[in-house]
Coordinates of C-alpha atoms and ligand atoms in Angstrom, one line a residue:
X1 CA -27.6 -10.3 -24.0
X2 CA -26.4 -13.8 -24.7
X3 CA -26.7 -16.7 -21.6
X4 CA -23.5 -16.4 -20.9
X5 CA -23.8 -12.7 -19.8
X6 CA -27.0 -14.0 -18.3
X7 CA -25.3 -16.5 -16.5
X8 CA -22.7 -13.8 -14.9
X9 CA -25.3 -11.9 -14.0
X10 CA -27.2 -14.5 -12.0
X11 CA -23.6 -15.5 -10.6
X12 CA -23.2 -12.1 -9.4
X13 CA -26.9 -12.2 -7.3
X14 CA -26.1 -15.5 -6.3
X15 CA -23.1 -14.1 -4.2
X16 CA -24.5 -11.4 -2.8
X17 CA -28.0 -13.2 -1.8
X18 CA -26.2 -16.7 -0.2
X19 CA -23.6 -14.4 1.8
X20 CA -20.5 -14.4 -0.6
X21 CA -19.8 -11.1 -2.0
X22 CA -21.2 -7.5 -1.5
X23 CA -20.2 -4.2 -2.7
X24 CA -17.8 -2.3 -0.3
X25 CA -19.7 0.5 1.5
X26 CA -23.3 -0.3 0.4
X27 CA -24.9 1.2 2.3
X28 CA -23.5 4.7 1.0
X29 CA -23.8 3.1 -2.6
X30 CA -20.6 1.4 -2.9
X31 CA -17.2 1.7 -4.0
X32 CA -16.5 1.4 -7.5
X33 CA -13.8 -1.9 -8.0
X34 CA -14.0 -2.5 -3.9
X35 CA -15.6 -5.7 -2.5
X36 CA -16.4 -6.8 0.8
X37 CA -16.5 -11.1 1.4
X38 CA -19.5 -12.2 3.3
X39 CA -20.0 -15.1 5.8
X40 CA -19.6 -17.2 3.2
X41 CA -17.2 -16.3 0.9
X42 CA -14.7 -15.1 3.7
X43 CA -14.6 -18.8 4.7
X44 CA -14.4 -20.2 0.6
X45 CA -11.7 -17.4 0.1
X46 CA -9.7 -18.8 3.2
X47 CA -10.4 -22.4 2.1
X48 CA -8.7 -21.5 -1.4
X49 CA -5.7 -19.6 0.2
X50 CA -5.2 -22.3 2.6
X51 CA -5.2 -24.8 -0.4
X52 CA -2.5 -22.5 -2.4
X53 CA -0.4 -22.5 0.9
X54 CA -0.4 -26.5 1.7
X55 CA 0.3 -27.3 -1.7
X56 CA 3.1 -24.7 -2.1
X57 CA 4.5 -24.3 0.7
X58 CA 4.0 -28.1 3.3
X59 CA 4.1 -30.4 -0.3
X60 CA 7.2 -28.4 -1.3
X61 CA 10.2 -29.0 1.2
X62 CA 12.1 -26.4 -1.5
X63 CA 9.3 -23.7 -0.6
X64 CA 9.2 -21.5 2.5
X65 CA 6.4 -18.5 3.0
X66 CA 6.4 -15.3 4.7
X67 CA 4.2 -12.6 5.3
X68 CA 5.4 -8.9 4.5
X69 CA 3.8 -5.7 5.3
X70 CA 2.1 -3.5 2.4
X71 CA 4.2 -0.4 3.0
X72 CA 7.4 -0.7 1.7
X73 CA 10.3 1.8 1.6
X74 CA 9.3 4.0 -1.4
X75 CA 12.6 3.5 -3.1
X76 CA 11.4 -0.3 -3.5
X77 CA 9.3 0.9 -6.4
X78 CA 11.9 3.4 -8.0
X79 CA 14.1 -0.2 -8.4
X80 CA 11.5 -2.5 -9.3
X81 CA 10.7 -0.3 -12.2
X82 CA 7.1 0.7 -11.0
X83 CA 7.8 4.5 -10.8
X84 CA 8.4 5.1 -13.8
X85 CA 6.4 1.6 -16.0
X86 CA 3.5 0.6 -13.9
X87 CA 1.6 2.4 -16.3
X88 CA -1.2 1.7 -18.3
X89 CA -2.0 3.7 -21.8
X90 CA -5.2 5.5 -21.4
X91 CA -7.3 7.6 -23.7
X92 CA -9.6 10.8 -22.1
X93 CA -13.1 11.0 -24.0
X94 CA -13.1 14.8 -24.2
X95 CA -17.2 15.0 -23.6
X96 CA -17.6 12.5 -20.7
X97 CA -14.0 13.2 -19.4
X98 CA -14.6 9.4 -18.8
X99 CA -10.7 7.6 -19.0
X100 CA -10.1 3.8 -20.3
X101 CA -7.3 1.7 -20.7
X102 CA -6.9 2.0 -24.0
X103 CA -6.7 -2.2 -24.7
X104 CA -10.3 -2.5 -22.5
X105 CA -11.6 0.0 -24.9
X106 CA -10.3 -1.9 -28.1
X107 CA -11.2 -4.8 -26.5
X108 CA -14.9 -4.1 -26.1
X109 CA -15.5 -2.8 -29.1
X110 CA -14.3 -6.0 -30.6
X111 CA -16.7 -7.7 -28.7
X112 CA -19.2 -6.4 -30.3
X113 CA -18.0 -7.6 -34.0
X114 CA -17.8 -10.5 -35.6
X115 CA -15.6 -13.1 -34.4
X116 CA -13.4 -12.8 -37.5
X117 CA -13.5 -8.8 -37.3
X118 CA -12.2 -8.8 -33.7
X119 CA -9.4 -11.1 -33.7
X120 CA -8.2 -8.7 -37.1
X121 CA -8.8 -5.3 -34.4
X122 CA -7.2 -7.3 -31.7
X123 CA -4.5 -8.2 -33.6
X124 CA -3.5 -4.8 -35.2
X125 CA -3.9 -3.6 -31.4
X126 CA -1.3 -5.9 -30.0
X127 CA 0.9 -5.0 -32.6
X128 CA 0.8 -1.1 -31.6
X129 CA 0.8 -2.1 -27.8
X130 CA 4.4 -3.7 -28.6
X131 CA 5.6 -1.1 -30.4
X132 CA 4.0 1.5 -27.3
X133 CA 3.1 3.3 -30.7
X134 CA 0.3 6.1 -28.8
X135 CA -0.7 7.6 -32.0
X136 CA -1.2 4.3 -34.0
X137 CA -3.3 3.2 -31.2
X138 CA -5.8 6.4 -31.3
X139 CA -5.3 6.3 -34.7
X140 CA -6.8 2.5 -34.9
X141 CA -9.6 4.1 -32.2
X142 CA -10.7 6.7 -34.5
X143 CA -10.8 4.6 -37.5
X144 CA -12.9 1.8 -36.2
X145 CA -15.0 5.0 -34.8
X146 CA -14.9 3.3 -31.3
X147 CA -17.2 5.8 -29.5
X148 CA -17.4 6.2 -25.6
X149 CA -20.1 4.5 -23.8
X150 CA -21.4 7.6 -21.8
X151 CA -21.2 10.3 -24.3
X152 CA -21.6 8.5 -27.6
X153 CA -18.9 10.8 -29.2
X154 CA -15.4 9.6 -30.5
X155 CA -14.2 12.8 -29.3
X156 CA -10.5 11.0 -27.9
X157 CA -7.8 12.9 -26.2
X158 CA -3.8 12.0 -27.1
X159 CA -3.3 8.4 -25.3
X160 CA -1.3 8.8 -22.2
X161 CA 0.7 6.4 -20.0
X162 CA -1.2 6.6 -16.2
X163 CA 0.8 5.0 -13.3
X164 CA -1.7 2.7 -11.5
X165 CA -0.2 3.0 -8.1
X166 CA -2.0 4.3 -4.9
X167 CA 0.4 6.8 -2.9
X168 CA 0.0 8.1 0.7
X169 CA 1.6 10.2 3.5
X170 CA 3.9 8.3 6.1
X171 CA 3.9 9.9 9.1
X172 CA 2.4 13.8 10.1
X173 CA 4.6 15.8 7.3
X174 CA 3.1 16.1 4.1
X175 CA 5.9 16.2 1.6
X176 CA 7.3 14.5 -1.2
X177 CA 9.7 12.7 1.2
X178 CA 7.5 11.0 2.8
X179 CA 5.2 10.1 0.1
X180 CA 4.5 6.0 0.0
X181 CA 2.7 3.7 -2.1
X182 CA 0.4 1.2 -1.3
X183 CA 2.1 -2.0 -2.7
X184 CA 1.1 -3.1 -6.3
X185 CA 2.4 -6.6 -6.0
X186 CA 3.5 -8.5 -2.9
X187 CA 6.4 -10.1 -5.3
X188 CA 8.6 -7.3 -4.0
X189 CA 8.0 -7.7 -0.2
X190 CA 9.8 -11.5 -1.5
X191 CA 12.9 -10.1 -3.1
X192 CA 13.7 -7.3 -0.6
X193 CA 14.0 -10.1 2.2
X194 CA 15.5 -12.4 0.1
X195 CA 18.9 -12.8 1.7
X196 CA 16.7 -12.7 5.3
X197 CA 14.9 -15.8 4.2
X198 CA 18.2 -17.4 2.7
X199 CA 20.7 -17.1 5.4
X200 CA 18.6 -17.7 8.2
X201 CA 16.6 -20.6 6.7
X202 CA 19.7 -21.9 5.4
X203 CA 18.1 -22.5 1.7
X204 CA 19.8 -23.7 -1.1
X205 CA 19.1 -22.7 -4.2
X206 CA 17.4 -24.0 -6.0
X207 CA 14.2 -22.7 -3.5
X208 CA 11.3 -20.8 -3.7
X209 CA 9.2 -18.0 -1.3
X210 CA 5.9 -18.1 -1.2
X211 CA 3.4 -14.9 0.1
X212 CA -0.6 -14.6 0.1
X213 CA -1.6 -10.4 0.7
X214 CA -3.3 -7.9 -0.3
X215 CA -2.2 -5.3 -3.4
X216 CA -3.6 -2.1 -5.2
X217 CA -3.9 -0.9 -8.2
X218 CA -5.3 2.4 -9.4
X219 CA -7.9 0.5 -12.1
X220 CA -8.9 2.7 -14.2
X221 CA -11.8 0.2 -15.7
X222 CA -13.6 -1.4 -13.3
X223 CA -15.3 -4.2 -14.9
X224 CA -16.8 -7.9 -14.5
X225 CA -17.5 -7.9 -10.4
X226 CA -14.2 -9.3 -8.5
X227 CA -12.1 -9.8 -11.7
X228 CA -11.0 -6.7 -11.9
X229 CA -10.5 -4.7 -8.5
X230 CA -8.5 -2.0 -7.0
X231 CA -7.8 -3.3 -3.9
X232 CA -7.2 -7.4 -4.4
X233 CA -5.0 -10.6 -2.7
X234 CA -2.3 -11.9 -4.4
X235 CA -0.4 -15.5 -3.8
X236 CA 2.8 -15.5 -5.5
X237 CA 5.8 -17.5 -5.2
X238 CA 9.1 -16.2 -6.6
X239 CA 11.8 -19.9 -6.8
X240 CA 15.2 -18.8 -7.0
X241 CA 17.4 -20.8 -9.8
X242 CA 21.0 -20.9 -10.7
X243 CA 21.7 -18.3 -13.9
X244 CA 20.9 -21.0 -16.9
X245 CA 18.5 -23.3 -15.7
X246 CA 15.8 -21.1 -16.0
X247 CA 14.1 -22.3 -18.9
X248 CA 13.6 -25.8 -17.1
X249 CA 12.4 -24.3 -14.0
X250 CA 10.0 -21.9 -15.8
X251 CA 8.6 -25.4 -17.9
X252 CA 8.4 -27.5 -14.9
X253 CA 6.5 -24.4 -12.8
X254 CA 4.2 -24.0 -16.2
X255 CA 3.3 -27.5 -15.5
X256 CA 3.1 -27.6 -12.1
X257 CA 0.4 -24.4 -12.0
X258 CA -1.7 -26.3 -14.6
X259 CA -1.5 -29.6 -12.4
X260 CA -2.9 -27.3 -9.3
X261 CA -5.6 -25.8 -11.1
X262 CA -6.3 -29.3 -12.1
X263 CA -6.4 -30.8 -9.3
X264 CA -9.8 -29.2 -8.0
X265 CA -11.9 -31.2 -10.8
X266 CA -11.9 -28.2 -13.1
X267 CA -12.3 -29.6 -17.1
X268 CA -9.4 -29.2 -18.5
X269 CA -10.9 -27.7 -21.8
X270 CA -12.0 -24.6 -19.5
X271 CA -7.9 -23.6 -19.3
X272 CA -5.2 -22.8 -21.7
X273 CA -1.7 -21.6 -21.5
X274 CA -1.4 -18.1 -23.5
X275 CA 2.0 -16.8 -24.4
X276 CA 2.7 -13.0 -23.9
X277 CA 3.0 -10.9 -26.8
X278 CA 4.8 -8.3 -25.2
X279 CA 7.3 -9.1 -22.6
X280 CA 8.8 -7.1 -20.1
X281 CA 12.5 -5.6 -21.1
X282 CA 13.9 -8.7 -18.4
X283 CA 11.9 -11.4 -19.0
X284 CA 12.9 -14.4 -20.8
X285 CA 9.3 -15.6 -21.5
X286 CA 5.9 -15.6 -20.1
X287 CA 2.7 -17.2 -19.8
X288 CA -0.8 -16.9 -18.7
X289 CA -3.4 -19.4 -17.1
X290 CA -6.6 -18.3 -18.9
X291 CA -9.5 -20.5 -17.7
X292 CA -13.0 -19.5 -19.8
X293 CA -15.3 -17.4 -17.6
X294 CA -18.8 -16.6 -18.8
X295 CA -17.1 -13.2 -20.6
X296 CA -14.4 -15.5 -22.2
X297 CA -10.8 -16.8 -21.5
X298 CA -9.4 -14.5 -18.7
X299 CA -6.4 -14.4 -17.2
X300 CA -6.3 -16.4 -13.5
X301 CA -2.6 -16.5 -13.1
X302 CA 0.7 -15.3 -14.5
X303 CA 3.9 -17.7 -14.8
X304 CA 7.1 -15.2 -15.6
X305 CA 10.7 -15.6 -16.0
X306 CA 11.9 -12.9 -14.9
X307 CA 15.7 -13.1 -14.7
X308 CA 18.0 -11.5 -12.4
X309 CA 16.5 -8.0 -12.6
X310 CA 14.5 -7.8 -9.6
X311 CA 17.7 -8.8 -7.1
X312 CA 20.1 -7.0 -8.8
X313 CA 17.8 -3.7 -9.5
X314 CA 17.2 -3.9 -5.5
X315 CA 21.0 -4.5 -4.8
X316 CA 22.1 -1.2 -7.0
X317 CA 19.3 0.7 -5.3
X318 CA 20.0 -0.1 -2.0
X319 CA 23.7 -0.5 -2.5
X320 CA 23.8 -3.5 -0.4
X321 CA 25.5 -6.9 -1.9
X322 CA 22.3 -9.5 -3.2
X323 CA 24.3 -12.5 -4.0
X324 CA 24.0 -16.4 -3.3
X325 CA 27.6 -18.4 -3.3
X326 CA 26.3 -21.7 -4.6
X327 CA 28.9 -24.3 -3.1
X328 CA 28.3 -27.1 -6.0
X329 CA 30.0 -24.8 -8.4
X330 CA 31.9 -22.6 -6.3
X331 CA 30.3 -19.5 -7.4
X332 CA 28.5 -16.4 -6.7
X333 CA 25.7 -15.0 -8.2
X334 CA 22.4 -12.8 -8.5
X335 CA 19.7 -16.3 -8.8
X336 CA 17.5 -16.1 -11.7
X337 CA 13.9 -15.9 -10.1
X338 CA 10.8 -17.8 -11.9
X339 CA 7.3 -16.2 -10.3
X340 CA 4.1 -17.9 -9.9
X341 CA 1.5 -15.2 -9.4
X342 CA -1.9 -15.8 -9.1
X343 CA -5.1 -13.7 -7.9
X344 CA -7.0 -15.1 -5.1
X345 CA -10.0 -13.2 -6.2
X346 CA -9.8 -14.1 -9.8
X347 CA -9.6 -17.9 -8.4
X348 CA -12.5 -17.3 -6.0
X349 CA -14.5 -15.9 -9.3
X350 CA -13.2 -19.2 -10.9
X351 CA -14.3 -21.7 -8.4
X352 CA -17.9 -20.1 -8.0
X353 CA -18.4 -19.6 -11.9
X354 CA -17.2 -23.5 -12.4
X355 CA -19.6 -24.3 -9.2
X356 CA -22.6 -22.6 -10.1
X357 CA -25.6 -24.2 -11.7
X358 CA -29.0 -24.3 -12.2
X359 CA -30.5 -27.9 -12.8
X360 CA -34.2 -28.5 -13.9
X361 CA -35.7 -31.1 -11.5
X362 CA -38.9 -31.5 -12.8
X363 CA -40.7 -34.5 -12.6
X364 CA -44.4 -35.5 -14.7
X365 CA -46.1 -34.5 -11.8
X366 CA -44.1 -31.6 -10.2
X367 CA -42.0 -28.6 -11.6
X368 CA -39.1 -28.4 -9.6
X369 CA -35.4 -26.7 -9.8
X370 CA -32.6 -26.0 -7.8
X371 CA -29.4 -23.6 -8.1
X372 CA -26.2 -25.8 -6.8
X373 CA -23.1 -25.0 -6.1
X374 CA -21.1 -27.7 -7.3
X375 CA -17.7 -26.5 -5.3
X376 CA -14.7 -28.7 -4.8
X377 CA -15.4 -30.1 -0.9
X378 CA -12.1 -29.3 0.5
X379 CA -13.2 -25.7 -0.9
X380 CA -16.8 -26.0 0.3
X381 CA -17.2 -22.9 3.4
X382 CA -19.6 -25.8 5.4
X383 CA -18.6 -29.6 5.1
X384 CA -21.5 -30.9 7.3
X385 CA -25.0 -29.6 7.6
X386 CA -26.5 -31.5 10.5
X387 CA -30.5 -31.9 10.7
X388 CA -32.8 -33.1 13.5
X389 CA -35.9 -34.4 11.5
X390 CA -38.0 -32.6 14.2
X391 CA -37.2 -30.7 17.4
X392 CA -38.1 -33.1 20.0
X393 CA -38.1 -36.7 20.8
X394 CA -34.3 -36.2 21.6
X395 CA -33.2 -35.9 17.7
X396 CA -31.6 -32.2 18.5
X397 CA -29.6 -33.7 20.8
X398 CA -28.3 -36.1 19.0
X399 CA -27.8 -34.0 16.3
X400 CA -25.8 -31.4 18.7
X401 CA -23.8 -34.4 19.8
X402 CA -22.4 -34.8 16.0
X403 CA -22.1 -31.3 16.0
X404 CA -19.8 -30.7 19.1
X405 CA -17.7 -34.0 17.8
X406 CA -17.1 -32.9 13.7
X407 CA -16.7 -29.0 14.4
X408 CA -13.1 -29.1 16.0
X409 CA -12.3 -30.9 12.8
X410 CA -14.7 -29.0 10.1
X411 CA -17.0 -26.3 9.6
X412 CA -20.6 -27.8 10.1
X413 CA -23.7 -25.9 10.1
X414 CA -26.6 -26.7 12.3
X415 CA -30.2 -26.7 11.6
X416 CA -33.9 -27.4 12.6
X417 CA -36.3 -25.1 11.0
X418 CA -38.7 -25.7 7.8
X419 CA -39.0 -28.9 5.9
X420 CA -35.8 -31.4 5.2
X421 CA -36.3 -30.5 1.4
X422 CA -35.9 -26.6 2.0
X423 CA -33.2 -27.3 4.6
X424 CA -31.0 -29.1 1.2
X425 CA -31.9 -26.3 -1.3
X426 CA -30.5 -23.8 1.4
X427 CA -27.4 -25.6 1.7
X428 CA -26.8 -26.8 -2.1
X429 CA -27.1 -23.0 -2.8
X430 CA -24.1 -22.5 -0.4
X431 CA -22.3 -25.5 -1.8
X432 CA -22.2 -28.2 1.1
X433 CA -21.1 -31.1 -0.4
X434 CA -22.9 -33.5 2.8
X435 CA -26.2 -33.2 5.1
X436 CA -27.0 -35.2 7.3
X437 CA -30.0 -35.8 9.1
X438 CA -31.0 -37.4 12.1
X439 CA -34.6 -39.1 13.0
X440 CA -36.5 -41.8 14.9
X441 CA -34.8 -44.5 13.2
X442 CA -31.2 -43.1 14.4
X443 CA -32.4 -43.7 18.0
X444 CA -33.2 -47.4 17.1
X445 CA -30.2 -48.6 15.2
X446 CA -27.9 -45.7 15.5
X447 CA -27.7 -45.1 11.6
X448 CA -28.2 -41.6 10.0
X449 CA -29.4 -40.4 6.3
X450 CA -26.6 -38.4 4.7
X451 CA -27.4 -36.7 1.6
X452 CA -25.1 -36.1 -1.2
X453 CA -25.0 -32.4 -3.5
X454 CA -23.8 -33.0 -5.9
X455 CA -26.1 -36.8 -6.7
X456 CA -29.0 -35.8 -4.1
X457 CA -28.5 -39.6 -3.6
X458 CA -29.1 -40.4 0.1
X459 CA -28.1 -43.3 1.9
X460 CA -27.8 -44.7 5.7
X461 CA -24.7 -45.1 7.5
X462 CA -23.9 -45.3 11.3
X463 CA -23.8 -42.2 12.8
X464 CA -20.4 -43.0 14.2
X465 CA -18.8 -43.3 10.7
X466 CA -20.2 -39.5 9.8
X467 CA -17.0 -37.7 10.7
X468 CA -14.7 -40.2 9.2
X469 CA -16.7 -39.9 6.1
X470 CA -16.5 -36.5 6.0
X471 CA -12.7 -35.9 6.8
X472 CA -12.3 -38.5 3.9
X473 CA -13.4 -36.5 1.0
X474 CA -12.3 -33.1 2.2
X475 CA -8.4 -33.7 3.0
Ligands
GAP501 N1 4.1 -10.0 -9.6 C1 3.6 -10.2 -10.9 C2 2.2 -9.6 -11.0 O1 1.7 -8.9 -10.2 P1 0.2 -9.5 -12.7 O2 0.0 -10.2 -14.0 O3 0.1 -8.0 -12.7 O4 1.7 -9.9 -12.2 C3 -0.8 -11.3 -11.2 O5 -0.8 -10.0 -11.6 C4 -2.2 -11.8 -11.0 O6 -2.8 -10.9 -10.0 C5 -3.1 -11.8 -12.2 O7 -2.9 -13.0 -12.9 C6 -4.5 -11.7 -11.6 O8 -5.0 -12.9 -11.2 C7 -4.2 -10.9 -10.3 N2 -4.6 -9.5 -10.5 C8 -3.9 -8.5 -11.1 N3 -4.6 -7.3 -11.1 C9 -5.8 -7.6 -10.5 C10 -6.9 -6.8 -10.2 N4 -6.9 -5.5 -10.5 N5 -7.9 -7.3 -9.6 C11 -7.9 -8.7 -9.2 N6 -6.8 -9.5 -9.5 C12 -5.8 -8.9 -10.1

């Protein structure tokens, strides 16, 4: 195994031991692909949402959100093409029955070759994926005698497409009628209410909708923790353009995407833009925002132009007119739509992977180490840890006074058990970026200790600048 897997791997305890992540039903062994957010994490998810929202939404007066529900009217899928192409090609091993996607299989297997080797296998396996050639691509599995991981056989069925939508009964009636899907992207929930959000918010286009919820997807191979999961949170943003200005649009959003991911201190050699090989039948071009996670460069976030096919699919299916009369030119028309879409789980996995690390703090005389999360502090679940150096002589009381002033304004976290050493590895583990603590000398003169993560410098400031302090580096 090299470090790096070693790495994810002690990523992965990390979030289930400090209160981030944990399997979904655990207690009756999980649920394969389903995660449940802890005390911590729910709050570092929110934090990242809430960032995605400010920045899209209140820093962009052209940018309005809204919040639709997950069930849609099943014809919504029949016109956004999911029906019939939200499918995946998928290959049965005949001994373990076990099913992949046929690209994870490839994939994997070129993992394990040489780097030279893999690109080739990857290569001649995009090629087939564009062409949606079936039998080239068992062909190619056979030949490179990629063999399941269960049985050990390369015993492959035919490769099949496999729609990855979840369906379910609305209503009491089982029948096909009433047969509904749980939605596989919340970029639909934007273009149904498009001319909702346009007429009564009076936008002009250019302008863009922004949504942060939850979709599902029938994953067939559920791999690396939270990247990959069946039941995930989305934040997209769909801008609306004038036909022929898309190319500009889809540059300046490119750039726009990179600046945000940017903007949380992440080195900038850990992203990369990666064209699509294949693009959809509609789309004019398309990108990814890769950023290198211990397995490799993964996708984080998709930028697409997609055209006028989503509004004008929706206003043939539902017969209803979908069209803007832009007043500068004295026209009507279906907008062009350029999508940011980004996974809110895939930038949680992000922000903890760039976070996490394990630092050597040995001295001659002492062996000593700590594991630190190094997480943005506008990200960070508690801003403020608040110590009492003991539990008398008054310092809790002090220290609850700082308390009851910084919580209305941040999340703090109170404490006055063990040692003030153990009390900083706690909360460097969680990724509070500032403790502060309060002792016999703050009775005197009023000053406090606060103690940086990410330095372990500490220095003394009045108590009264704390919050200040604090609200400084997290806005
Ligand atoms: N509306 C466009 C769309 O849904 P996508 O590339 O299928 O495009 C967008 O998904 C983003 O959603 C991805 O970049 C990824 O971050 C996230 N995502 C997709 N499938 C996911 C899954 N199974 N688990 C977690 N995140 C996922």
């Amino acid at each position: 195994m090299s470090t790096d897997q070693n790495k994810f791997q002690a990523i992965i305890s990390h979030c289930k031991e400090y209160g981030f992540v944990f399997q979904s039903s655990e207690i009756y062994d999980g649920l394969s692909a389903v995660y449940d957010y802890g005390q911590y994490g729910a709050e570092l998810k929110k934090n990242i949402k809430d960032y995605w929202w400010k920045s899209m939404t209140q820093l962009h007066e052209d940018i309005v959100g809204i919040d639709a529900a997950i069930f849609m009217h099943p014809t919504t899928w029949k016109a956004s093409g999911h029906v019939d192409n939200f499918s995946d090609p998928m290959i049965d091993n005949k001994d373990s029955k076990k099913r992949y996607r046929v690209d994870h299989l490839i994939e994997g297997h070129a993992e394990t070759l040489s780097k030279e080797a893999g690109d080739a296998l990857l290569a001649q396996m995009d090629e087939l994926l564009k062409e949606n050639d079936f039998a080239g691509l068992k062909t190619l599995i056979e030949s490179n005698k990629i063999k399941c991981s269960i049985s050990g056989t390369v015993n492959w069925t035919e490769v099949r497409q496999f729609n990855l939508m979840f369906s379910t009964q609305l209503g009491s009636v089982t029948d096909e009628a009433s047969e509904i899907y749980l939605r596989p992207e919340t970029a639909q929930g934007i273009f149904v209410n498009f001319l909702n959000v346009q007429k009564t918010g009076r936008m002009k286009v250019p302008f863009g909708i922004a949504q942060i919820g939850k979709a599902f997807r029938n994953e067939i191979v559920a791999r690396q923790f939270i990247f990959r999961m069946r039941e995930f949170e989305q934040m997209e943003m769909q801008f609306f353009v004038r036909p022929g200005t898309q190319q500009e649009w889809y540059e300046k959003w490119k750039e726009e995407r990179m600046q945000w991911h940017l903007s949380l201190g992440t080195d900038p050699a850990k992203y990369h833009f990666k064209d699509h090989i294949k693009l959809a039948h509609y789309a004019d071009a398309a990108v990814d925002i890769e950023y290198e996670f211990p397995f490799g460069f993964k996708e984080v976030e998709g930028i697409h132009s997609r055209g006028d096919f989503d509004l004008k699919q929706h206003q043939e299916y539902s017969k209803k007119k979908i069209q803007y009369f832009d007043t500068e030119i004295n026209q009507n028309y279906v907008p062009y739509v350029i999508e940011t879409s980004i996974g809110l789980d895939r930038m949680f996995l992000l922000t903890i992977c760039n976070a996490y690390a394990e630092e050597d703090l040995s001295t001659a005389d002492k062996q000593d180490s700590r594991v630190v999360l190094r997480l943005p502090a506008k990200l960070a679940p508690i801003k403020l840890a608040i110590f009492p150096l003991t539990k008398k002589d008054g310092l809790p009381e002090l220290a609850k006074e700082l308390m009851n002033d910084c919580k209305p304004a941040f999340h703090c976290f109170y404490e006055e058990k063990d040692a003030i050493g153990r009390r900083y590895r706690r909360q460097d583990a969680i990724g509070t970026p500032f403790c502060v603590t309060i002792d016999h000398q703050t009775k005197e003169d009023g000053t406090v200790t606060i103690r940086h993560r990410d330095s372990m410098e500490q220095e003394r400031i009045p108590l009264s600048e704390v919050k200040a302090l604090v609200l400084s580096k997290i806005l």
